mmCIF file of C-alpha atoms in Angstrom:
data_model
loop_
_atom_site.group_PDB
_atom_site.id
_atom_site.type_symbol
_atom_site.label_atom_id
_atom_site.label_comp_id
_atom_site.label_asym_id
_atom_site.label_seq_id
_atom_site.Cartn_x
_atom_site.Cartn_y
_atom_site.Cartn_z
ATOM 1 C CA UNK A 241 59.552 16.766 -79.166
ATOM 2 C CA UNK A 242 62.648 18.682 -79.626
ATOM 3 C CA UNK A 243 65.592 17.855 -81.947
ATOM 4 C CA UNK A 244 69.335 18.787 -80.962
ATOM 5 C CA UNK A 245 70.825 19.695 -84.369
ATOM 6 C CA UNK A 246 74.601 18.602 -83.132
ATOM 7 C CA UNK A 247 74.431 15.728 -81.314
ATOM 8 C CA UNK A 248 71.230 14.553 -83.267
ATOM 9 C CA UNK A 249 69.490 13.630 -79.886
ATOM 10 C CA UNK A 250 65.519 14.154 -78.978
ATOM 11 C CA UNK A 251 64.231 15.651 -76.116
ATOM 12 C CA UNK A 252 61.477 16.000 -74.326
ATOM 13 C CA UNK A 253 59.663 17.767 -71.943
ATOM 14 C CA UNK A 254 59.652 14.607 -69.258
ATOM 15 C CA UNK A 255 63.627 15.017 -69.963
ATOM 16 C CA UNK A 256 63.809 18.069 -67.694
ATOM 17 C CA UNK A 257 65.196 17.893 -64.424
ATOM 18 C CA UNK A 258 62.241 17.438 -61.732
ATOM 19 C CA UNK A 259 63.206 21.214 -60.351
ATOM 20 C CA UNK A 260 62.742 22.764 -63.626
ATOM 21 C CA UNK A 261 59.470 20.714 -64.604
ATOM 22 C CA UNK A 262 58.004 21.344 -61.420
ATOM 23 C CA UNK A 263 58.507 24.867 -61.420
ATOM 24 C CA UNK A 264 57.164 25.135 -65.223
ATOM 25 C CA UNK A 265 54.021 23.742 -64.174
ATOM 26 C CA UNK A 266 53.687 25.906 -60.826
ATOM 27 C CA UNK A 267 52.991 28.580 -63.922
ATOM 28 C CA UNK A 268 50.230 27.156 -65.566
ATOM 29 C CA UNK A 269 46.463 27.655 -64.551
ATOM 30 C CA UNK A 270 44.015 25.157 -63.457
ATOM 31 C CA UNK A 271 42.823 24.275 -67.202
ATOM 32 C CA UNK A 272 45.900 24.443 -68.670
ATOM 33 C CA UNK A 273 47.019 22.110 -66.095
ATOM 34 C CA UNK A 274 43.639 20.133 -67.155
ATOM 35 C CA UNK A 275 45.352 19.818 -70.641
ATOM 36 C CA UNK A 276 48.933 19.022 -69.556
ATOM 37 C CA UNK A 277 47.819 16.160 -67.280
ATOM 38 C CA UNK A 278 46.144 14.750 -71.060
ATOM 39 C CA UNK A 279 50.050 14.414 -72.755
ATOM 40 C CA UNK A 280 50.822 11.148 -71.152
ATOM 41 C CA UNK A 281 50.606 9.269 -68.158
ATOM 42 C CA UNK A 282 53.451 10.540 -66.452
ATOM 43 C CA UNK A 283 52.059 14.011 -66.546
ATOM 44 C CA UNK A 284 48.850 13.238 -65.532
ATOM 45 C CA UNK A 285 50.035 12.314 -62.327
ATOM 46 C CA UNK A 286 52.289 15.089 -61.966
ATOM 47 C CA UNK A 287 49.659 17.737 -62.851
ATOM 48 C CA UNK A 288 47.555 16.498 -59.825
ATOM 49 C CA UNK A 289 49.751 16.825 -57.548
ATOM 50 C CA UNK A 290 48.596 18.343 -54.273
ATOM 51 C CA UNK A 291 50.966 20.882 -54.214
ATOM 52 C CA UNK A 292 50.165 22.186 -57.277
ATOM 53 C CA UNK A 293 46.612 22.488 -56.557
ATOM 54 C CA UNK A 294 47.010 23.831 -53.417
ATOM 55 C CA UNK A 295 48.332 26.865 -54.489
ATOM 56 C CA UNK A 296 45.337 27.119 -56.746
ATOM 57 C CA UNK A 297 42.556 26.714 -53.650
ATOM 58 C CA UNK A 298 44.666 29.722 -52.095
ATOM 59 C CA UNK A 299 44.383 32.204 -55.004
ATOM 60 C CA UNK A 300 40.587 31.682 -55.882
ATOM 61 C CA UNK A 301 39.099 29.758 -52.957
ATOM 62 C CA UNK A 302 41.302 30.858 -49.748
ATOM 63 C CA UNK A 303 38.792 33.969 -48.612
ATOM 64 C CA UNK A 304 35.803 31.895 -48.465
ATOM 65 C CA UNK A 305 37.238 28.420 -47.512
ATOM 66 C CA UNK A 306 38.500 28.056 -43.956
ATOM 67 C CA UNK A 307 39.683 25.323 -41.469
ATOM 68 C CA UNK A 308 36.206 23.941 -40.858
ATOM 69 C CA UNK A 309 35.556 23.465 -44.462
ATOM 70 C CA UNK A 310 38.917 21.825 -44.987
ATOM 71 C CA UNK A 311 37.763 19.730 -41.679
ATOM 72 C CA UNK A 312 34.204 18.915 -43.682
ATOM 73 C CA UNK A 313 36.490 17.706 -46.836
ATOM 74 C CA UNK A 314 39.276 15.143 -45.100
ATOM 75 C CA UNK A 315 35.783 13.485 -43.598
ATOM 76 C CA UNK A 316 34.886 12.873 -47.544
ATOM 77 C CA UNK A 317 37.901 12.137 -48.436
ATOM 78 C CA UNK A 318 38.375 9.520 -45.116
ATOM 79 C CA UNK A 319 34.918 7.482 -46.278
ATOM 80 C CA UNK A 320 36.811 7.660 -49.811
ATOM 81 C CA UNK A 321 39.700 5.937 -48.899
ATOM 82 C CA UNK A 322 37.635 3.842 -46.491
ATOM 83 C CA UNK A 323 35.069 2.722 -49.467
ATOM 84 C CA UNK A 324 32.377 3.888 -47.060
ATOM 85 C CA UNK A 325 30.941 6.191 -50.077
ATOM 86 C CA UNK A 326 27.937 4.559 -50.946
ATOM 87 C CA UNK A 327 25.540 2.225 -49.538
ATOM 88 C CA UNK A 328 26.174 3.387 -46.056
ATOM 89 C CA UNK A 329 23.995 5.424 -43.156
ATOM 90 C CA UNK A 330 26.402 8.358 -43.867
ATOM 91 C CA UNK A 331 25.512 8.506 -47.678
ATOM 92 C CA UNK A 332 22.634 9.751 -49.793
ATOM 93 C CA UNK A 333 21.714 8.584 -53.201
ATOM 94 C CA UNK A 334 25.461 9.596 -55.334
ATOM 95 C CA UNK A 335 26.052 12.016 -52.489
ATOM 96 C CA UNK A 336 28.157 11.709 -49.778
ATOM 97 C CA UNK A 337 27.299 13.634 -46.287
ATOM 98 C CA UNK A 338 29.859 15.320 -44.166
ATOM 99 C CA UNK A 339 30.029 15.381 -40.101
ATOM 100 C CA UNK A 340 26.690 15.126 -38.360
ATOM 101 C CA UNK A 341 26.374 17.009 -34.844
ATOM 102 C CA UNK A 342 23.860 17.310 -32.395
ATOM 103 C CA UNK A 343 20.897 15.453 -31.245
ATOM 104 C CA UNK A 344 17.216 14.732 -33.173
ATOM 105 C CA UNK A 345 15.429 15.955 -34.492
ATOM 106 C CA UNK A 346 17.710 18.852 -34.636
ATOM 107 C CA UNK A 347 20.933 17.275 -36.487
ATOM 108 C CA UNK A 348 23.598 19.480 -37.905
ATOM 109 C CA UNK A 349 24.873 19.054 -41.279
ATOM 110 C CA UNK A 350 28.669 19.815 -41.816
ATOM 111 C CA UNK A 351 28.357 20.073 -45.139
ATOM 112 C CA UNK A 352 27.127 17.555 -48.126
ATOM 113 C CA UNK A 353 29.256 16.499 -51.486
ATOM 114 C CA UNK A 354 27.078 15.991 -54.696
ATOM 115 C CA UNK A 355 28.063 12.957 -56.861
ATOM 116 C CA UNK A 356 30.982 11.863 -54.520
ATOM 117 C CA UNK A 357 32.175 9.093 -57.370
ATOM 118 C CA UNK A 358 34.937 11.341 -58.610
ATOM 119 C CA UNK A 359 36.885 10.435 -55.320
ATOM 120 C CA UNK A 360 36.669 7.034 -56.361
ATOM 121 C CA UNK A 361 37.520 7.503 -60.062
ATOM 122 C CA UNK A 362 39.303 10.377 -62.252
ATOM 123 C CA UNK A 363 40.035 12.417 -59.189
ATOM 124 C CA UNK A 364 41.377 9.244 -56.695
ATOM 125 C CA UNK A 365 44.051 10.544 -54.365
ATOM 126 C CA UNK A 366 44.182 13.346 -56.226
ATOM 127 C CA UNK A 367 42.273 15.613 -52.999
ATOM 128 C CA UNK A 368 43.339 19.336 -53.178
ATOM 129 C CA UNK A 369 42.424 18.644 -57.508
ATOM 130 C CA UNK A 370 39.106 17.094 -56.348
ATOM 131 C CA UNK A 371 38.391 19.684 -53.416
ATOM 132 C CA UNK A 372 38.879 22.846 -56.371
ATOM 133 C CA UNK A 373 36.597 21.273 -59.088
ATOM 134 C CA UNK A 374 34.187 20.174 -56.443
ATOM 135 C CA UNK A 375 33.925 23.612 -55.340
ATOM 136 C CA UNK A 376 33.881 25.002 -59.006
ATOM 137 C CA UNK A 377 31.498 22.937 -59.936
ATOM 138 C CA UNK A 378 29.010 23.496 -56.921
ATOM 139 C CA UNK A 379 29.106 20.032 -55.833
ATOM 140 C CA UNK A 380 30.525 20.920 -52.867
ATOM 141 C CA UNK A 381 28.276 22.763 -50.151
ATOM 142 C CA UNK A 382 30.632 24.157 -48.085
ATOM 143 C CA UNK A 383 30.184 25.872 -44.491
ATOM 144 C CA UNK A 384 30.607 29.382 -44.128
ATOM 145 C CA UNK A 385 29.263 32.269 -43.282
ATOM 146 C CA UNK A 386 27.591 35.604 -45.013
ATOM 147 C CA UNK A 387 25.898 38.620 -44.211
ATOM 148 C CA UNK A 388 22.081 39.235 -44.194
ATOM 149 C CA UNK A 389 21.260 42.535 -43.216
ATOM 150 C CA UNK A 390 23.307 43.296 -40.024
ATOM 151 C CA UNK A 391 23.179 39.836 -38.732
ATOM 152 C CA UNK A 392 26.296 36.762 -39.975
ATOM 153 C CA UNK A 393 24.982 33.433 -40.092
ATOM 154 C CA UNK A 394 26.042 29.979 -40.702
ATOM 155 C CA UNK A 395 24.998 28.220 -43.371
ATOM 156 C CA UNK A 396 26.296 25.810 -46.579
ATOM 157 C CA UNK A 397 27.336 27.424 -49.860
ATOM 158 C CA UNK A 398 27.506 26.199 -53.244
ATOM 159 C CA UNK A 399 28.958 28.164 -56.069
ATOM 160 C CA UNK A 400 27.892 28.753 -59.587
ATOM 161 C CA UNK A 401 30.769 29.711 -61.729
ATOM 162 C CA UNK A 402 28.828 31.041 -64.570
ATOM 163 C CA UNK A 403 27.219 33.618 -62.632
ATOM 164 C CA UNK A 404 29.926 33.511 -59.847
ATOM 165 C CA UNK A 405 27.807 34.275 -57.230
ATOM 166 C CA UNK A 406 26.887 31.821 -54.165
ATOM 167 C CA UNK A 407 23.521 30.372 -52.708
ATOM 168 C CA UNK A 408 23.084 29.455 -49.270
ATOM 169 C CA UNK A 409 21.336 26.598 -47.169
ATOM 170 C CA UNK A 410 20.318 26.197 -43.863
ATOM 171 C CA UNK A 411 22.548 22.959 -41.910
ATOM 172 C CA UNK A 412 19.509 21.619 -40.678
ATOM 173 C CA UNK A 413 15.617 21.977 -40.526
ATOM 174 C CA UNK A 414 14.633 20.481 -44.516
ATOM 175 C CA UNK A 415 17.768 22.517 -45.911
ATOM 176 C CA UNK A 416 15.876 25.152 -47.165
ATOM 177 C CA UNK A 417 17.506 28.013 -48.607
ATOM 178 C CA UNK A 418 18.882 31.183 -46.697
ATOM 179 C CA UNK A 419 19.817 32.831 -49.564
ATOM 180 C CA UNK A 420 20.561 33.475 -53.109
ATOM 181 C CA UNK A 421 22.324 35.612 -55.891
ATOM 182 C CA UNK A 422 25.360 36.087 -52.946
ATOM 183 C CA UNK A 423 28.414 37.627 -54.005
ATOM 184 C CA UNK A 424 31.833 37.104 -52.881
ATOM 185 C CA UNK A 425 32.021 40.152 -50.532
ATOM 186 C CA UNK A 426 29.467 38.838 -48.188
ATOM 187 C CA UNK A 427 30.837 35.480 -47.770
ATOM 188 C CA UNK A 428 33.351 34.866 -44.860
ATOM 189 C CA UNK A 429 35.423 32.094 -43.151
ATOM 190 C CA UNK A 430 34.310 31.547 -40.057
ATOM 191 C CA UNK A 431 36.286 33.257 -37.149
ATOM 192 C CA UNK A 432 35.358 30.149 -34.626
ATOM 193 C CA UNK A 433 34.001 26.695 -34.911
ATOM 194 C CA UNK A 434 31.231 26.918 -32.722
ATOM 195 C CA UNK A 435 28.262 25.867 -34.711
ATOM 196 C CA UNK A 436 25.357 27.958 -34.655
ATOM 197 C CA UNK A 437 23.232 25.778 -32.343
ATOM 198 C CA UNK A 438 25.839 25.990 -29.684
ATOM 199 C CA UNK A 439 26.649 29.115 -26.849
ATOM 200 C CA UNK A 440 29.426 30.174 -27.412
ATOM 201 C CA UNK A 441 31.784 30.322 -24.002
ATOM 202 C CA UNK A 442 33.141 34.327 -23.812
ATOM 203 C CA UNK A 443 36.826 34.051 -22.932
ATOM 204 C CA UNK A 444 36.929 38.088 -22.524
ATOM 205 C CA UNK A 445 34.049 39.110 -20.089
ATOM 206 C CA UNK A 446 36.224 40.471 -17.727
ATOM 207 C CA UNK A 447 38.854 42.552 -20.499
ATOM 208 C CA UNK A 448 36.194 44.076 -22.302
ATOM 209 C CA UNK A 449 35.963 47.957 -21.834
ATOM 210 C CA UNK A 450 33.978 50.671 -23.443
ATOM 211 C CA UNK A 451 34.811 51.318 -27.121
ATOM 212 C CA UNK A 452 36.012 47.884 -27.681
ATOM 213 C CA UNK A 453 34.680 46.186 -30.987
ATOM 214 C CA UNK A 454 32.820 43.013 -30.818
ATOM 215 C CA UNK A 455 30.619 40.186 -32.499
ATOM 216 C CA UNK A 456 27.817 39.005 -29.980
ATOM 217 C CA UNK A 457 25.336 35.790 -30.536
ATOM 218 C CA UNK A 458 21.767 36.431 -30.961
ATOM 219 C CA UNK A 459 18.813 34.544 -31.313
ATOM 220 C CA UNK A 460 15.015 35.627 -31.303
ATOM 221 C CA UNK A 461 13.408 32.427 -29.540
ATOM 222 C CA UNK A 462 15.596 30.329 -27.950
ATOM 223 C CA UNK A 463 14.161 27.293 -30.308
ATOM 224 C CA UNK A 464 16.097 28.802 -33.228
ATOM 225 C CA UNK A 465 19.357 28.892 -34.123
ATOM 226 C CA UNK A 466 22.433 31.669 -33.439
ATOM 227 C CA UNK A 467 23.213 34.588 -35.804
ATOM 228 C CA UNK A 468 26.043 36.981 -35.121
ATOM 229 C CA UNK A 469 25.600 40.912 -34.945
ATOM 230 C CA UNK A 470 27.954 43.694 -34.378
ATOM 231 C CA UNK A 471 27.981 45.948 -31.178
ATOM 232 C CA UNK A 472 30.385 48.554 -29.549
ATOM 233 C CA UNK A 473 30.803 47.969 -25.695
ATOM 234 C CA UNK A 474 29.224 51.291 -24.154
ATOM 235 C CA UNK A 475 29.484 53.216 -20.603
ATOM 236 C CA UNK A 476 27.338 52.768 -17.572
ATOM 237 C CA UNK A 477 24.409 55.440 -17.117
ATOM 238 C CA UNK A 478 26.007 56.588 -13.971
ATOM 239 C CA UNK A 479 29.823 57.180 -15.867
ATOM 240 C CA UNK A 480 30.127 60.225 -18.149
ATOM 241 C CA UNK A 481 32.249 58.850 -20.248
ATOM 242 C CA UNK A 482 35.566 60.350 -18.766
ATOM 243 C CA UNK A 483 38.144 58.264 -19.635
ATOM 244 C CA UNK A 484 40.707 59.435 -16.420
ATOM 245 C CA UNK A 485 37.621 58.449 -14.451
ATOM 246 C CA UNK A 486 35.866 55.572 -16.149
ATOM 247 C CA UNK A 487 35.477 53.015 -13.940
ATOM 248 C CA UNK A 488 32.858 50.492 -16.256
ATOM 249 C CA UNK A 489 35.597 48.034 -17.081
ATOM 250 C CA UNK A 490 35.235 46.926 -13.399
ATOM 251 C CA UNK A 491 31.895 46.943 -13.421
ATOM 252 C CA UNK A 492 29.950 43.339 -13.158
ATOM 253 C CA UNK A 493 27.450 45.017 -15.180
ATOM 254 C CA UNK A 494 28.529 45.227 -19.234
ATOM 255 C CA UNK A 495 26.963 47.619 -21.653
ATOM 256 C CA UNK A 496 26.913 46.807 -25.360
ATOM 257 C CA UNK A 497 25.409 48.821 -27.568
ATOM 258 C CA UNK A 498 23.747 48.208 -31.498
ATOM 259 C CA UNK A 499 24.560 51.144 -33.383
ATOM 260 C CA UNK A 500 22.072 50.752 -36.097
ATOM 261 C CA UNK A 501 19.617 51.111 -33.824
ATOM 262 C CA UNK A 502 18.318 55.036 -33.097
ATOM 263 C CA UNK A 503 19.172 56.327 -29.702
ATOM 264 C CA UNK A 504 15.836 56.348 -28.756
ATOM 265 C CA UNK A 505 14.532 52.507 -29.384
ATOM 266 C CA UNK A 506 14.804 49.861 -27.096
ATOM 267 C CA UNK A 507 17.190 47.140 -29.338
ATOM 268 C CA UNK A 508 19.823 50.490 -28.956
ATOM 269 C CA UNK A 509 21.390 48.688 -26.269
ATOM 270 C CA UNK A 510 21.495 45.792 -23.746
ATOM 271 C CA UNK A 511 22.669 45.340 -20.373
ATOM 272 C CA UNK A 512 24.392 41.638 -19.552
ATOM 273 C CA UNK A 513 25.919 40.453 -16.203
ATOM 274 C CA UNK A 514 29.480 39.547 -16.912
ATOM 275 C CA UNK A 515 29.475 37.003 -14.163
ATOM 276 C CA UNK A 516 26.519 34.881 -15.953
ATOM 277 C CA UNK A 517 28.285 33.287 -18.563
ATOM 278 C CA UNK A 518 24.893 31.493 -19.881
ATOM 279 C CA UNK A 519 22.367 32.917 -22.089
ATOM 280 C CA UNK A 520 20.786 36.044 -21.478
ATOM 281 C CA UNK A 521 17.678 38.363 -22.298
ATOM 282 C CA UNK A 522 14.172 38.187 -23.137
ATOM 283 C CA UNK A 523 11.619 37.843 -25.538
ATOM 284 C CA UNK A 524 11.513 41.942 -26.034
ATOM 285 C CA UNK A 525 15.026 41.996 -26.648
ATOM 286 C CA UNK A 526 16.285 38.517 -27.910
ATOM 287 C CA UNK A 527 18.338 36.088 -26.541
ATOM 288 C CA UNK A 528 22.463 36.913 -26.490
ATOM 289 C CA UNK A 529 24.572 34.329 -25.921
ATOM 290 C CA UNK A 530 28.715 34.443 -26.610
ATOM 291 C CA UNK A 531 31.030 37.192 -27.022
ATOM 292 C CA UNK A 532 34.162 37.381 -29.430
ATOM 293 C CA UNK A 533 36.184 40.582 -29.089
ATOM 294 C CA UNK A 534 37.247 41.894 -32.906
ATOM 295 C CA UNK A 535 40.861 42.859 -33.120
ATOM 296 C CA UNK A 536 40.959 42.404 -36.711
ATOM 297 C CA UNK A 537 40.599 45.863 -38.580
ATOM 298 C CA UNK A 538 39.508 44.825 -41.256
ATOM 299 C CA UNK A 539 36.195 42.958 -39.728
ATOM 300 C CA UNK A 540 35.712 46.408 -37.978
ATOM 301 C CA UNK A 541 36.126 48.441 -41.230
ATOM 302 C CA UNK A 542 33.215 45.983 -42.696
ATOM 303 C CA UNK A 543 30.853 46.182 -40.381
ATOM 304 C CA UNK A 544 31.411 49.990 -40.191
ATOM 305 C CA UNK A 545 30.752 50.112 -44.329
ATOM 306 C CA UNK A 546 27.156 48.042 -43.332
ATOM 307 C CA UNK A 547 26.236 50.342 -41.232
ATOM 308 C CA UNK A 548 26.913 53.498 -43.087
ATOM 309 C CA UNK A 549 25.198 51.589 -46.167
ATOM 310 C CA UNK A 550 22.466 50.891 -44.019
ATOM 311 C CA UNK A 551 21.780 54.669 -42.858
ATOM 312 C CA UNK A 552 21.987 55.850 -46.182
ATOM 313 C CA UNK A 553 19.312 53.268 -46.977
ATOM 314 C CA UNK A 554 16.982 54.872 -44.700
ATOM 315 C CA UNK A 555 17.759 58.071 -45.877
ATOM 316 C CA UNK A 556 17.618 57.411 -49.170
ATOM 317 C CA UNK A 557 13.560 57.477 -49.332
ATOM 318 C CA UNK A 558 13.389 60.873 -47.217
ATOM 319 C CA UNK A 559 16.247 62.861 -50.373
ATOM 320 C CA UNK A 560 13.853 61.314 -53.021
ATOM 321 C CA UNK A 561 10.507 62.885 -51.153
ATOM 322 C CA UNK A 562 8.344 64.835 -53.124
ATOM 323 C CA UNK A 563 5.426 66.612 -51.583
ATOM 324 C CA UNK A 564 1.968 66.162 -52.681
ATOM 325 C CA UNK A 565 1.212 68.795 -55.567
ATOM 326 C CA UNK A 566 -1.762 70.227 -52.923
ATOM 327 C CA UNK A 567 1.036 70.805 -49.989
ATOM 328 C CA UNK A 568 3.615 72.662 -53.274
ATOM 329 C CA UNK A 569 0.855 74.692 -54.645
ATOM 330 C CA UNK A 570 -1.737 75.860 -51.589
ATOM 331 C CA UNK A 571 -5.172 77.228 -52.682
ATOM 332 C CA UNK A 572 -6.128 80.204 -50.970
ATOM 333 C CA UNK A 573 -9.791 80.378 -51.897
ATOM 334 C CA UNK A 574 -12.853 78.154 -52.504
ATOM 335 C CA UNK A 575 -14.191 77.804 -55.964
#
């Protein structure tokens, strides 16, 4: 409370004009928002505003959390509003499950909310508040996907803000756990909503040429579920590689090739018909299923980094080779 020494009249901060107030509290940071929204009624209101918060979800939560995760929260927030929370089919204990997909016994989990009452209480219609504390709080397992090796996959993350790191579960099959201690680099939005189950229909076939970037599915039984890996689309054995001469973007048959595979093994590279647009491979090989061409730099610059980290993995034990004392210091005689 302020007091206006010549007129003798008290203000307030509610006595701003709703420009100026609003813009005062685009400043402040989630907790200090936290504390505003305590001063009175008015402001509590105010301070959970979904525009407010939204900006908020950008900053901290907008390289990790994507359309499909957004999708996964309005169905929460839908069985909210509908009172469908608890004591229904789609609910489990205080939890609340997202979207289901596919058939049994292999159903696909969209995601899962931990102690879904704060939609109904402190947090009601207060969403984009709800959606950051949920994910702050690792209540909400979100879907994404991360890196393992050279491969993406899909799977639900919940966050631990003291450690800030991310653990990972599997959408189906018991849950179990992909992962653990992840850290924000390896986590990414994903690119398309096809779930991991599902093929993935290749809309480029036909304008993929040698040198072009891409992400191809991959399986290793065709019981199991989709990871993505990175490849390089490669010439023909009969083309040299002549670009004034190249003629492998009009072949039916399409090279991709694995990079982090030496030139000599078998995974180096595969062979696929562009004209089959269903799964194919083998056993030896894998499975491959969908293609999405990468025009985004930045993915290419990543997976480039992996594989450079990844070679000077291997090489790593070969600079750090020390020969047995016998093969440093020969004997030349018998004792």
């Amino acid at each position: 409370m302020e007091n206006n020494g010549e007129k003798g009249i008290n203000m307030s901060l509610m006595d701003l004009p709703e420009a100026t107030l609003d813009c005062i509290l685009k400043w402040l940071s989630p907790i200090e928002l936290c504390v505003m929204s305590m001063v009175c009624a008015s402001l509590r209101d105010r301070c959970g505003s979904n525009h407010l918060w939204e900006k908020h979800m950008e900053f901290k939560w907008g390289r990790v959390i994507g359309e499909v995760a957004y999708k996964e929260w309005q169905c929460h927030i839908r069985k909210a509003k509908e009172g469908t929370l608890l004591g229904d089919y789609f609910t489990n204990l205080n939890g609340s499950l997202g979207s289901l997909s596919g058939t049994w016994p292999d159903l696909y989990l969209g995601s899962y909310l931990e102690d879904c009452g704060n939609l109904n209480g402190q947090f009601s219609n207060k969403f984009m508040k709800a959606l950051y504390f949920s994910l702050e709080t690792g209540r909400f397992w979100f879907p994404a996907q991360f890196y393992k090796g050279l491969t993406i996959y899909n799977a639900l993350f919940s966050y631990d803000s003291k450690s800030d790191i991310f653990q990972a579960r599997q959408h189906n099959g018991g849950w179990r756990f992909l992962g653990k201690n992840i850290g924000w680099d390896m986590v990414r939005i994903p690119p398309i909503e096809t779930p991991p189950y599902t093929l993935h229909i290749t809309d480029c076939f036909y304008d993929l040429k040698p040198g072009d970037h891409v992400e191809i599915q991959r399986r290793g039984i065709t019981e199991t579920h989709y990871g993505w890996r990175y490849g390089v689309i490669g010439h023909m054995e009969s083309c040299n590689g002549n670009e004034n001469y190249c003629q492998c973007q009009h072949n039916e048959e399409l090279v991709v090739e694995f990079k982090q595979y030496p030139e000599a093994s078998y995974m180096r590279k595969i062979v696929l018909n562009r004209r089959n647009s269903g799964e194919q491979g083998s056993r030896a090989t894998g499975f491959f299923g969908g293609i999405r061409k990468l025009h985004n730099h930045h993915d290419i610059h990543l997976w480039n980094n992996r594989l450079t980290a990844q070679a000077l993995q291997m090489m790593e034990p070969r600079l750090h080779y020390a020969p047995p004392v016998e093969a440093q210091y020969p004997v030349h005689g018998h004792q």
